[in-house]
Structure formats: structure tokens, C-alpha cells
Amino acid sequence: MHSLTRRTFTKSAVVASASFALKGFSQTVSSQRRVGIAPIGLGSIAEVFMRAVGKSENAKLTGLVTGHPVEKGKKFAAMYGVADSSIYTYETFDNIRNNHNIDAVYVALPNSMHCEYTIRAAEAGKHVFCEKPMAISSDECKRMIDACRHGGVKLMIGYRLHHEPVFLKLHEMVRSGAFGEILQFQAGFYGMKNKQEWRLNRALAGGGSMFDLGVYALNTIRWFAGEEPVDFRTLVATRDKTGKFDSVEETVNCLLRFPSGILAECGSSYGQSGTNYFQINGTTGHVRVEPAFTYGDSILKYEGKTESGDLAGSGAVYDPDQFVTEVTHFANSILRNTEPATPGEEGMKDLLSIEEIYKAAGSLQA
């Protein structure tokens, strides 16, 4: 089954170019021990991750795992000073257990492959930083958590917004009561997807826009609410008739209710040309972040009001720091033997909610 999954991936995936380049890239020199990390899959998000590792002070690239060892492997090995002997393919991946320069892996593969390579990494004694969504089912999430626990390794899920200064500031304001009692959250992430991308293949992605875009809105709402939704209402629609969405749904809108009485609206779509936003409504104030979930050259902006007056601000003009910060946090959790801020359990909670969202829709497609 391993080889079949990889063949499917190789034939289906079209790797996009990196959407941005970190400015002023340099390999920061530090005297402290650095955690050696090997990315698995060298697509666009892995390129962003590798640049972030290069800017961190406690991590370094010490291996590469790719289906294209000559084209991509040697290219990135030369860029980041990785030895050719530390370039692995999916077939030779398990040999990383013998490479003591590799402490951890970064799983940047299609969603359906997260479980397999997390478990194989844990069995090889390597810590795991896995991109979101964690997997394509809560059952897979549990297997990943169990494997890492059994292997005595850390498991962190890549929720970069948990390291974004704008969101950290607003999260603290919510917790301190700056907006009064929270009554409602609203969030949405909308964007177009090329029909050739693996994300439109349900076997690889697990689902449609909810898995790729909606998970940002869902996780942010859960994080700010500080509790898990207990009631779900969902509508799913696919208006495109070209066949692009034969495998996955196009648009998902859901309404969530939390035990405290908070209501939340969460939307995502591959077909709509739209923005991405996060809205908080409280009894004495409100705030809206737009754009909210993008990164790179996109500047996160927020405005609203509290009891004390109007509120407005933005992130840095160019802010890759959320990636550098999450890499640094992951490495520190290994060096200091502490629990990551977004462990596997956090990723599993998202999948549990996603399963309920689809169940409430009555179908994965409409």
C-alpha cells in the first residue's frame, strides 16, 4: 500500500512555485545545539518551511526526503548545506533511523500520507512536525498520537496562527474580557484551486475546501472559544459543472454551537473568488481581522472597538515570523523536553469536528 500511495501522489501532484521568498535570508549563527530536521516532500510549503529553518537559531536542515532526489534533492541540498548522503526517497525513508544528524521530520505531504509518514518517523525515533490538517480522519490522528507516544517522540501540528502576533494579541484580549462576553465568531477562507492539484483528489486530500481552507477558520474559532463545539449544522454545495469537483466538494458553510452558548459561522470554498477573515462579536466590543489566514506579503489587519474605544492595527509589512517562531517553538520543545503548544491532540480535535461537520451535511458532495 505504501508504494501505491506514493505512485498516486507522484502522478497527481503538481508542485506550485513558492509564493514568496523570505527577504534577507541568512543562516543565523548560534552556539547552542540545533535540532536537525528533514522535510518530507519538497513542495511550496516545504520551501517556506526550509527558509524559516534557515532563519531560526535552534534548528537546521540535515536531511531531505523527496520523490525527485536528483532534481529537487540535490538542488535544496546545495542551498542549505545538506550532505548528499542525507537525501532520501520515499522508498529509502526508513533509513533515517541510522542518521543521527536528523532529530526530527517535517511532514509536508498530501493529507492522506500524513499518517503513514508520521508513524514511520516515530518508529525511526524521530520527532514529528506535521502540517495541518493532521490527517484525513480522527482514527488516523489517534494512530499517529499513539505511535509518537510509543516511540517517545514529540508530535506538533503546524498551526502557524498560534504563533502570529496579531492573533496572539487578540486571543489575550478575548481572554481578558476586552470585548465583554463573547457571543459569536465568524470566519471564512475562500480561494480558487487548479483542477490538476492533488487537493482536488479526495483519495489524497480527504475532502475539499474544508480540509485545506476551512480548517484555518475552524481551528481559530476553537482556539479562541477555548471549548469544543457540540452542535453542528452544515450546507455543502458544488455549482461548478466542469468536472473539476467530481471528487471533492466545492463550498462548505457550517454553523457551530458551543457549550457556553457561543455560536460560530465557518465557511470555505475552492470555487469562490473571495477574501479570508475572522470576526469576533462580544457584548461590549467587536473586532474583525481581514485578511486573516494568508501569509507572506499579505498584511494582517484588524479593526473594531472595545469599551475603552476604537481598536485598529496590523501585522508587519512583511512578516514571515510566524513560520520562524513555530519552527523555533518546535525545536525548543525537543531541546527542553516540553509539550508543543499544538500537539497531536489539537489536530485530532479539528478532525473530530470536521467529521461532525460532514455528517451534518449528510454527504461529502452536493
Short mmCIF file of C-alpha atoms in Angstrom, two decimals:
data_model
loop_
_atom_site.label_atom_id
_atom_site.label_comp_id
_atom_site.label_asym_id
_atom_site.label_seq_id
_atom_site.Cartn_x
_atom_site.Cartn_y
_atom_site.Cartn_z
CA MET A 1 0.00 0.00 0.00
CA HIS A 2 2.92 2.35 0.64
CA SER A 3 4.17 2.23 -2.96
CA LEU A 4 0.68 2.60 -4.43
CA THR A 5 0.06 5.75 -2.38
CA ARG A 6 3.39 7.22 -3.49
CA ARG A 7 2.74 6.41 -7.14
CA THR A 8 -0.66 8.09 -6.92
CA PHE A 9 0.95 11.13 -5.35
CA THR A 10 3.71 11.34 -7.95
CA LYS A 11 1.26 11.19 -10.82
CA SER A 12 -1.30 13.57 -9.33
CA ALA A 13 0.72 16.25 -7.61
CA VAL A 14 1.65 19.42 -9.43
CA VAL A 15 4.01 21.35 -7.22
CA ALA A 16 3.41 25.08 -7.22
CA SER A 17 6.26 27.53 -7.03
CA ALA A 18 6.84 29.12 -3.63
CA SER A 19 4.51 32.09 -3.22
CA PHE A 20 7.13 34.25 -1.63
CA ALA A 21 10.78 34.36 -0.67
CA LEU A 22 11.93 35.42 2.76
CA LYS A 23 13.85 38.65 2.44
CA GLY A 24 17.38 38.87 3.70
CA PHE A 25 17.75 35.11 4.09
CA SER A 26 20.82 34.04 6.04
CA GLN A 27 21.85 31.05 8.10
CA THR A 28 21.93 32.55 11.58
CA VAL A 29 24.99 31.52 13.54
CA SER A 30 24.35 30.30 17.06
CA SER A 31 26.45 28.44 19.60
CA GLN A 32 23.52 26.45 21.02
CA ARG A 33 22.74 22.97 19.78
CA ARG A 34 20.41 22.97 16.83
CA VAL A 35 17.73 20.41 16.12
CA GLY A 36 18.35 18.66 12.81
CA ILE A 37 15.19 18.50 10.67
CA ALA A 38 14.42 16.70 7.41
CA PRO A 39 11.36 17.84 5.41
CA ILE A 40 9.36 15.07 3.75
CA GLY A 41 8.05 16.34 0.42
CA LEU A 42 9.66 19.41 -1.14
CA GLY A 43 6.65 21.35 -2.43
CA SER A 44 5.88 25.05 -1.98
CA ILE A 45 5.03 24.93 1.73
CA ALA A 46 8.22 22.94 2.40
CA GLU A 47 10.22 25.67 0.68
CA VAL A 48 8.71 28.24 3.06
CA PHE A 49 9.48 25.94 5.99
CA MET A 50 13.08 25.42 4.90
CA ARG A 51 13.66 29.16 4.67
CA ALA A 52 12.19 29.54 8.15
CA VAL A 53 14.54 26.88 9.50
CA GLY A 54 17.40 28.81 7.91
CA LYS A 55 16.40 31.92 9.88
CA SER A 56 15.92 30.13 13.20
CA GLU A 57 18.62 29.96 15.86
CA ASN A 58 17.93 26.48 17.19
CA ALA A 59 17.18 24.36 14.11
CA LYS A 60 18.94 23.37 10.90
CA LEU A 61 18.25 21.27 7.83
CA THR A 62 20.12 17.99 8.00
CA GLY A 63 18.16 15.80 5.58
CA LEU A 64 15.70 15.81 2.68
CA VAL A 65 13.05 13.29 1.63
CA THR A 66 11.75 13.57 -1.92
CA GLY A 67 10.49 11.58 -4.87
CA HIS A 68 12.90 13.60 -7.03
CA PRO A 69 16.33 13.12 -5.39
CA VAL A 70 18.33 14.39 -8.37
CA GLU A 71 16.23 17.37 -9.45
CA LYS A 72 14.94 18.64 -6.11
CA GLY A 73 17.10 16.79 -3.62
CA LYS A 74 20.46 17.98 -4.92
CA LYS A 75 19.13 21.49 -5.57
CA PHE A 76 17.98 22.06 -1.98
CA ALA A 77 20.91 20.13 -0.51
CA ALA A 78 23.26 22.60 -2.20
CA MET A 79 21.18 25.57 -1.00
CA TYR A 80 21.12 24.51 2.65
CA GLY A 81 24.35 22.58 3.07
CA VAL A 82 22.74 19.15 3.39
CA ALA A 83 25.01 16.19 2.62
CA ASP A 84 24.08 14.16 -0.46
CA SER A 85 24.13 11.07 1.75
CA SER A 86 21.22 12.61 3.72
CA ILE A 87 18.92 12.79 0.69
CA TYR A 88 16.27 10.08 0.95
CA THR A 89 13.47 8.87 -1.28
CA TYR A 90 10.13 7.52 -0.07
CA GLU A 91 11.49 4.01 -0.63
CA THR A 92 14.65 4.62 1.45
CA PHE A 93 12.93 6.82 4.05
CA ASP A 94 13.15 4.30 6.91
CA ASN A 95 16.95 4.50 6.74
CA ILE A 96 16.81 7.86 8.52
CA ARG A 97 16.80 5.86 11.75
CA ASN A 98 20.54 5.43 11.18
CA ASN A 99 21.19 9.14 10.59
CA HIS A 100 21.95 10.69 13.96
CA ASN A 101 22.11 14.18 12.46
CA ILE A 102 18.35 14.04 11.86
CA ASP A 103 16.39 14.61 15.07
CA ALA A 104 13.00 15.34 13.51
CA VAL A 105 10.98 15.42 10.30
CA TYR A 106 8.58 17.93 8.78
CA VAL A 107 5.66 16.19 7.06
CA ALA A 108 4.59 18.31 4.06
CA LEU A 109 2.87 15.62 2.01
CA PRO A 110 -0.74 15.27 0.80
CA ASN A 111 -3.12 14.80 3.72
CA SER A 112 -3.67 11.09 3.15
CA MET A 113 0.07 10.44 3.60
CA HIS A 114 0.45 12.27 6.92
CA CYS A 115 -0.46 9.24 8.99
CA GLU A 116 1.88 6.81 7.25
CA TYR A 117 4.96 9.01 7.41
CA THR A 118 4.32 10.24 10.94
CA ILE A 119 4.14 6.64 12.14
CA ARG A 120 7.22 5.61 10.16
CA ALA A 121 9.14 8.60 11.51
CA ALA A 122 8.12 7.77 15.08
CA GLU A 123 9.20 4.18 14.57
CA ALA A 124 12.56 5.51 13.38
CA GLY A 125 12.85 7.50 16.61
CA LYS A 126 12.36 10.93 15.01
CA HIS A 127 10.22 13.79 16.34
CA VAL A 128 7.42 14.95 14.02
CA PHE A 129 6.24 18.37 12.89
CA CYS A 130 3.16 17.61 10.73
CA GLU A 131 1.30 20.11 8.57
CA LYS A 132 -2.40 20.62 9.05
CA PRO A 133 -4.88 19.09 8.60
CA MET A 134 -3.24 16.43 10.73
CA ALA A 135 -4.78 13.54 8.77
CA ILE A 136 -7.95 12.60 6.91
CA SER A 137 -9.76 11.01 9.88
CA SER A 138 -9.75 11.14 13.66
CA ASP A 139 -8.84 7.44 13.67
CA GLU A 140 -5.64 8.22 11.77
CA CYS A 141 -4.93 11.03 14.23
CA LYS A 142 -5.20 8.62 17.14
CA ARG A 143 -2.82 6.19 15.47
CA MET A 144 -0.31 9.00 14.94
CA ILE A 145 -0.56 10.13 18.56
CA ASP A 146 -0.16 6.57 19.83
CA ALA A 147 2.85 5.91 17.58
CA CYS A 148 4.64 9.06 18.74
CA ARG A 149 3.86 8.34 22.37
CA HIS A 150 5.10 4.77 21.99
CA GLY A 151 8.23 5.99 20.21
CA GLY A 152 8.92 8.62 22.86
CA VAL A 153 8.96 11.47 20.32
CA LYS A 154 7.23 14.84 20.09
CA LEU A 155 4.32 15.44 17.72
CA MET A 156 3.42 19.02 16.76
CA ILE A 157 0.82 20.13 14.21
CA GLY A 158 1.59 23.17 12.06
CA TYR A 159 -0.97 25.73 13.21
CA ARG A 160 1.10 28.81 12.37
CA LEU A 161 -1.56 31.29 13.55
CA HIS A 162 -0.90 30.16 17.12
CA HIS A 163 2.44 31.94 16.64
CA GLU A 164 1.12 35.00 14.78
CA PRO A 165 1.49 38.25 16.83
CA VAL A 166 -1.87 39.68 15.70
CA PHE A 167 -3.77 36.56 16.73
CA LEU A 168 -1.85 36.18 19.98
CA LYS A 169 -2.75 39.78 20.89
CA LEU A 170 -6.45 39.32 20.09
CA HIS A 171 -6.55 35.95 21.85
CA GLU A 172 -5.28 37.61 25.01
CA MET A 173 -7.85 40.41 24.63
CA VAL A 174 -10.67 37.86 24.37
CA ARG A 175 -9.39 36.06 27.45
CA SER A 176 -9.13 39.33 29.41
CA GLY A 177 -12.71 40.34 28.59
CA ALA A 178 -11.81 43.28 26.35
CA PHE A 179 -14.85 42.54 24.16
CA GLY A 180 -17.12 41.56 27.04
CA GLU A 181 -18.77 38.16 26.90
CA ILE A 182 -18.19 36.54 23.51
CA LEU A 183 -21.43 35.73 21.68
CA GLN A 184 -20.34 34.86 18.16
CA PHE A 185 -17.39 34.11 15.90
CA GLN A 186 -17.46 34.29 12.13
CA ALA A 187 -14.67 33.09 9.85
CA GLY A 188 -14.18 32.22 6.22
CA PHE A 189 -11.42 31.35 3.77
CA TYR A 190 -12.11 31.38 0.04
CA GLY A 191 -9.86 30.75 -2.95
CA MET A 192 -9.59 29.16 -6.37
CA LYS A 193 -7.87 25.81 -6.93
CA ASN A 194 -6.40 24.46 -10.15
CA LYS A 195 -8.17 21.24 -11.12
CA GLN A 196 -4.83 19.44 -11.50
CA GLU A 197 -3.81 19.88 -7.87
CA TRP A 198 -3.78 16.89 -5.53
CA ARG A 199 -6.13 18.82 -3.21
CA LEU A 200 -8.95 18.11 -5.66
CA ASN A 201 -8.31 14.36 -5.40
CA ARG A 202 -10.38 13.06 -2.48
CA ALA A 203 -8.16 9.99 -2.02
CA LEU A 204 -5.19 12.29 -1.37
CA ALA A 205 -6.89 15.25 0.32
CA GLY A 206 -9.60 13.53 2.38
CA GLY A 207 -12.14 16.16 1.39
CA GLY A 208 -12.47 19.50 -0.32
CA SER A 209 -12.15 23.11 0.81
CA MET A 210 -12.94 22.26 4.44
CA PHE A 211 -9.71 20.26 4.76
CA ASP A 212 -7.46 22.83 3.10
CA LEU A 213 -9.03 26.24 3.84
CA GLY A 214 -11.88 25.72 6.30
CA VAL A 215 -9.56 24.12 8.83
CA TYR A 216 -7.96 27.55 9.40
CA ALA A 217 -11.31 29.08 10.29
CA LEU A 218 -12.38 26.07 12.37
CA ASN A 219 -9.17 25.85 14.38
CA THR A 220 -9.06 29.59 15.05
CA ILE A 221 -12.65 29.55 16.29
CA ARG A 222 -11.98 26.56 18.56
CA TRP A 223 -8.79 28.15 19.87
CA PHE A 224 -10.47 31.45 20.73
CA ALA A 225 -13.58 29.80 22.16
CA GLY A 226 -11.50 27.58 24.44
CA GLU A 227 -14.07 24.79 24.17
CA GLU A 228 -15.32 22.23 21.67
CA PRO A 229 -18.49 22.61 19.57
CA VAL A 230 -21.39 20.34 20.49
CA ASP A 231 -23.94 21.09 17.79
CA PHE A 232 -23.39 21.25 14.02
CA ARG A 233 -25.43 22.49 11.06
CA THR A 234 -23.89 22.24 7.58
CA LEU A 235 -24.69 23.05 3.96
CA VAL A 236 -22.48 21.80 1.13
CA ALA A 237 -22.72 22.90 -2.50
CA THR A 238 -20.87 22.31 -5.75
CA ARG A 239 -22.13 24.60 -8.51
CA ASP A 240 -19.23 24.02 -10.89
CA LYS A 241 -20.29 21.65 -13.69
CA THR A 242 -16.94 21.25 -15.46
CA GLY A 243 -15.97 18.14 -13.51
CA LYS A 244 -13.29 19.94 -11.51
CA PHE A 245 -15.03 18.95 -8.28
CA ASP A 246 -16.07 15.41 -9.16
CA SER A 247 -14.02 14.11 -6.25
CA VAL A 248 -14.42 16.79 -3.56
CA GLU A 249 -17.00 19.39 -2.59
CA GLU A 250 -16.58 22.99 -3.68
CA THR A 251 -18.16 25.05 -0.88
CA VAL A 252 -18.97 24.34 2.77
CA ASN A 253 -20.84 26.60 5.21
CA CYS A 254 -21.46 25.46 8.76
CA LEU A 255 -22.95 26.77 11.99
CA LEU A 256 -21.47 25.60 15.29
CA ARG A 257 -22.78 25.91 18.84
CA PHE A 258 -20.50 25.66 21.86
CA PRO A 259 -21.43 24.57 25.41
CA SER A 260 -21.21 28.17 26.69
CA GLY A 261 -23.75 29.30 24.12
CA ILE A 262 -21.26 30.85 21.67
CA LEU A 263 -22.35 30.49 18.05
CA ALA A 264 -19.87 30.35 15.18
CA GLU A 265 -20.18 30.55 11.41
CA CYS A 266 -17.44 28.88 9.40
CA GLY A 267 -17.13 28.89 5.60
CA SER A 268 -14.72 27.79 2.88
CA SER A 269 -14.73 27.38 -0.87
CA TYR A 270 -12.45 26.40 -3.74
CA GLY A 271 -14.73 27.98 -6.32
CA GLN A 272 -15.37 31.44 -4.94
CA SER A 273 -13.21 34.47 -5.51
CA GLY A 274 -13.24 35.89 -2.02
CA THR A 275 -11.27 37.06 0.98
CA ASN A 276 -10.35 35.44 4.29
CA TYR A 277 -11.49 36.93 7.58
CA PHE A 278 -12.11 36.36 11.27
CA GLN A 279 -14.79 38.26 13.21
CA ILE A 280 -15.33 38.36 16.98
CA ASN A 281 -18.59 39.74 18.43
CA GLY A 282 -18.87 40.35 22.15
CA THR A 283 -21.33 42.14 24.43
CA THR A 284 -19.18 45.28 24.73
CA GLY A 285 -16.96 45.17 21.68
CA HIS A 286 -16.03 43.51 18.42
CA VAL A 287 -13.09 43.11 16.05
CA ARG A 288 -12.56 41.89 12.50
CA VAL A 289 -9.29 40.61 11.02
CA GLU A 290 -9.06 40.80 7.23
CA PRO A 291 -7.01 39.35 5.67
CA ALA A 292 -6.65 36.80 8.42
CA PHE A 293 -5.27 33.46 7.24
CA THR A 294 -2.82 34.22 4.44
CA TYR A 295 0.93 34.71 4.85
CA GLY A 296 3.95 36.18 3.12
CA ASP A 297 3.41 39.61 1.59
CA SER A 298 -0.16 39.70 2.91
CA ILE A 299 -0.54 42.12 5.82
CA LEU A 300 -2.96 41.02 8.54
CA LYS A 301 -5.17 43.96 9.53
CA TYR A 302 -7.74 44.31 12.30
CA GLU A 303 -10.23 46.94 13.41
CA GLY A 304 -13.10 47.13 15.87
CA LYS A 305 -13.87 48.58 19.27
CA THR A 306 -13.78 47.81 22.96
CA GLU A 307 -15.25 49.54 26.00
CA SER A 308 -12.12 51.69 26.03
CA GLY A 309 -12.55 52.94 22.48
CA ASP A 310 -11.75 52.14 18.86
CA LEU A 311 -9.28 49.38 18.04
CA ALA A 312 -7.11 49.12 14.92
CA GLY A 313 -3.77 47.67 13.93
CA SER A 314 -1.88 45.38 11.60
CA GLY A 315 0.96 42.94 11.38
CA ALA A 316 4.37 43.77 9.96
CA VAL A 317 4.66 44.93 6.36
CA TYR A 318 6.47 41.69 5.58
CA ASP A 319 6.03 39.06 8.26
CA PRO A 320 7.36 35.53 7.89
CA ASP A 321 7.89 35.44 11.65
CA GLN A 322 5.00 33.05 12.33
CA PHE A 323 6.92 30.33 10.46
CA VAL A 324 10.23 31.11 12.15
CA THR A 325 8.51 31.24 15.53
CA GLU A 326 6.74 27.91 15.11
CA VAL A 327 9.99 26.24 13.94
CA THR A 328 11.77 27.72 16.96
CA HIS A 329 8.98 26.57 19.28
CA PHE A 330 9.10 23.03 17.88
CA ALA A 331 12.87 22.85 18.26
CA ASN A 332 12.66 24.19 21.81
CA SER A 333 10.08 21.56 22.74
CA ILE A 334 12.68 18.95 21.75
CA LEU A 335 15.68 20.66 23.35
CA ARG A 336 13.80 21.37 26.60
CA ASN A 337 11.61 18.24 26.56
CA THR A 338 8.38 20.24 26.80
CA GLU A 339 4.94 19.76 25.23
CA PRO A 340 4.40 21.67 21.96
CA ALA A 341 1.64 24.31 22.04
CA THR A 342 -0.26 22.46 19.28
CA PRO A 343 0.26 18.73 19.91
CA GLY A 344 -1.41 15.87 18.08
CA GLU A 345 -4.44 16.11 20.35
CA GLU A 346 -5.16 19.58 18.95
CA GLY A 347 -5.10 18.25 15.41
CA MET A 348 -7.38 15.35 16.34
CA LYS A 349 -9.97 17.75 17.80
CA ASP A 350 -10.18 19.52 14.44
CA LEU A 351 -10.74 16.20 12.65
CA LEU A 352 -13.43 15.22 15.13
CA SER A 353 -15.23 18.48 14.36
CA ILE A 354 -14.71 18.11 10.60
CA GLU A 355 -16.27 14.65 10.74
CA GLU A 356 -19.29 16.08 12.54
CA ILE A 357 -19.50 18.92 10.01
CA TYR A 358 -19.66 16.45 7.11
CA LYS A 359 -22.05 14.21 9.00
CA ALA A 360 -24.39 17.16 9.49
CA ALA A 361 -24.28 17.82 5.74
CA GLY A 362 -25.48 14.29 5.04
CA SER A 363 -22.97 13.96 2.21
CA LEU A 364 -19.44 14.93 1.22
CA GLN A 365 -20.78 16.37 -2.01
CA ALA A 366 -23.92 18.19 -3.11
#
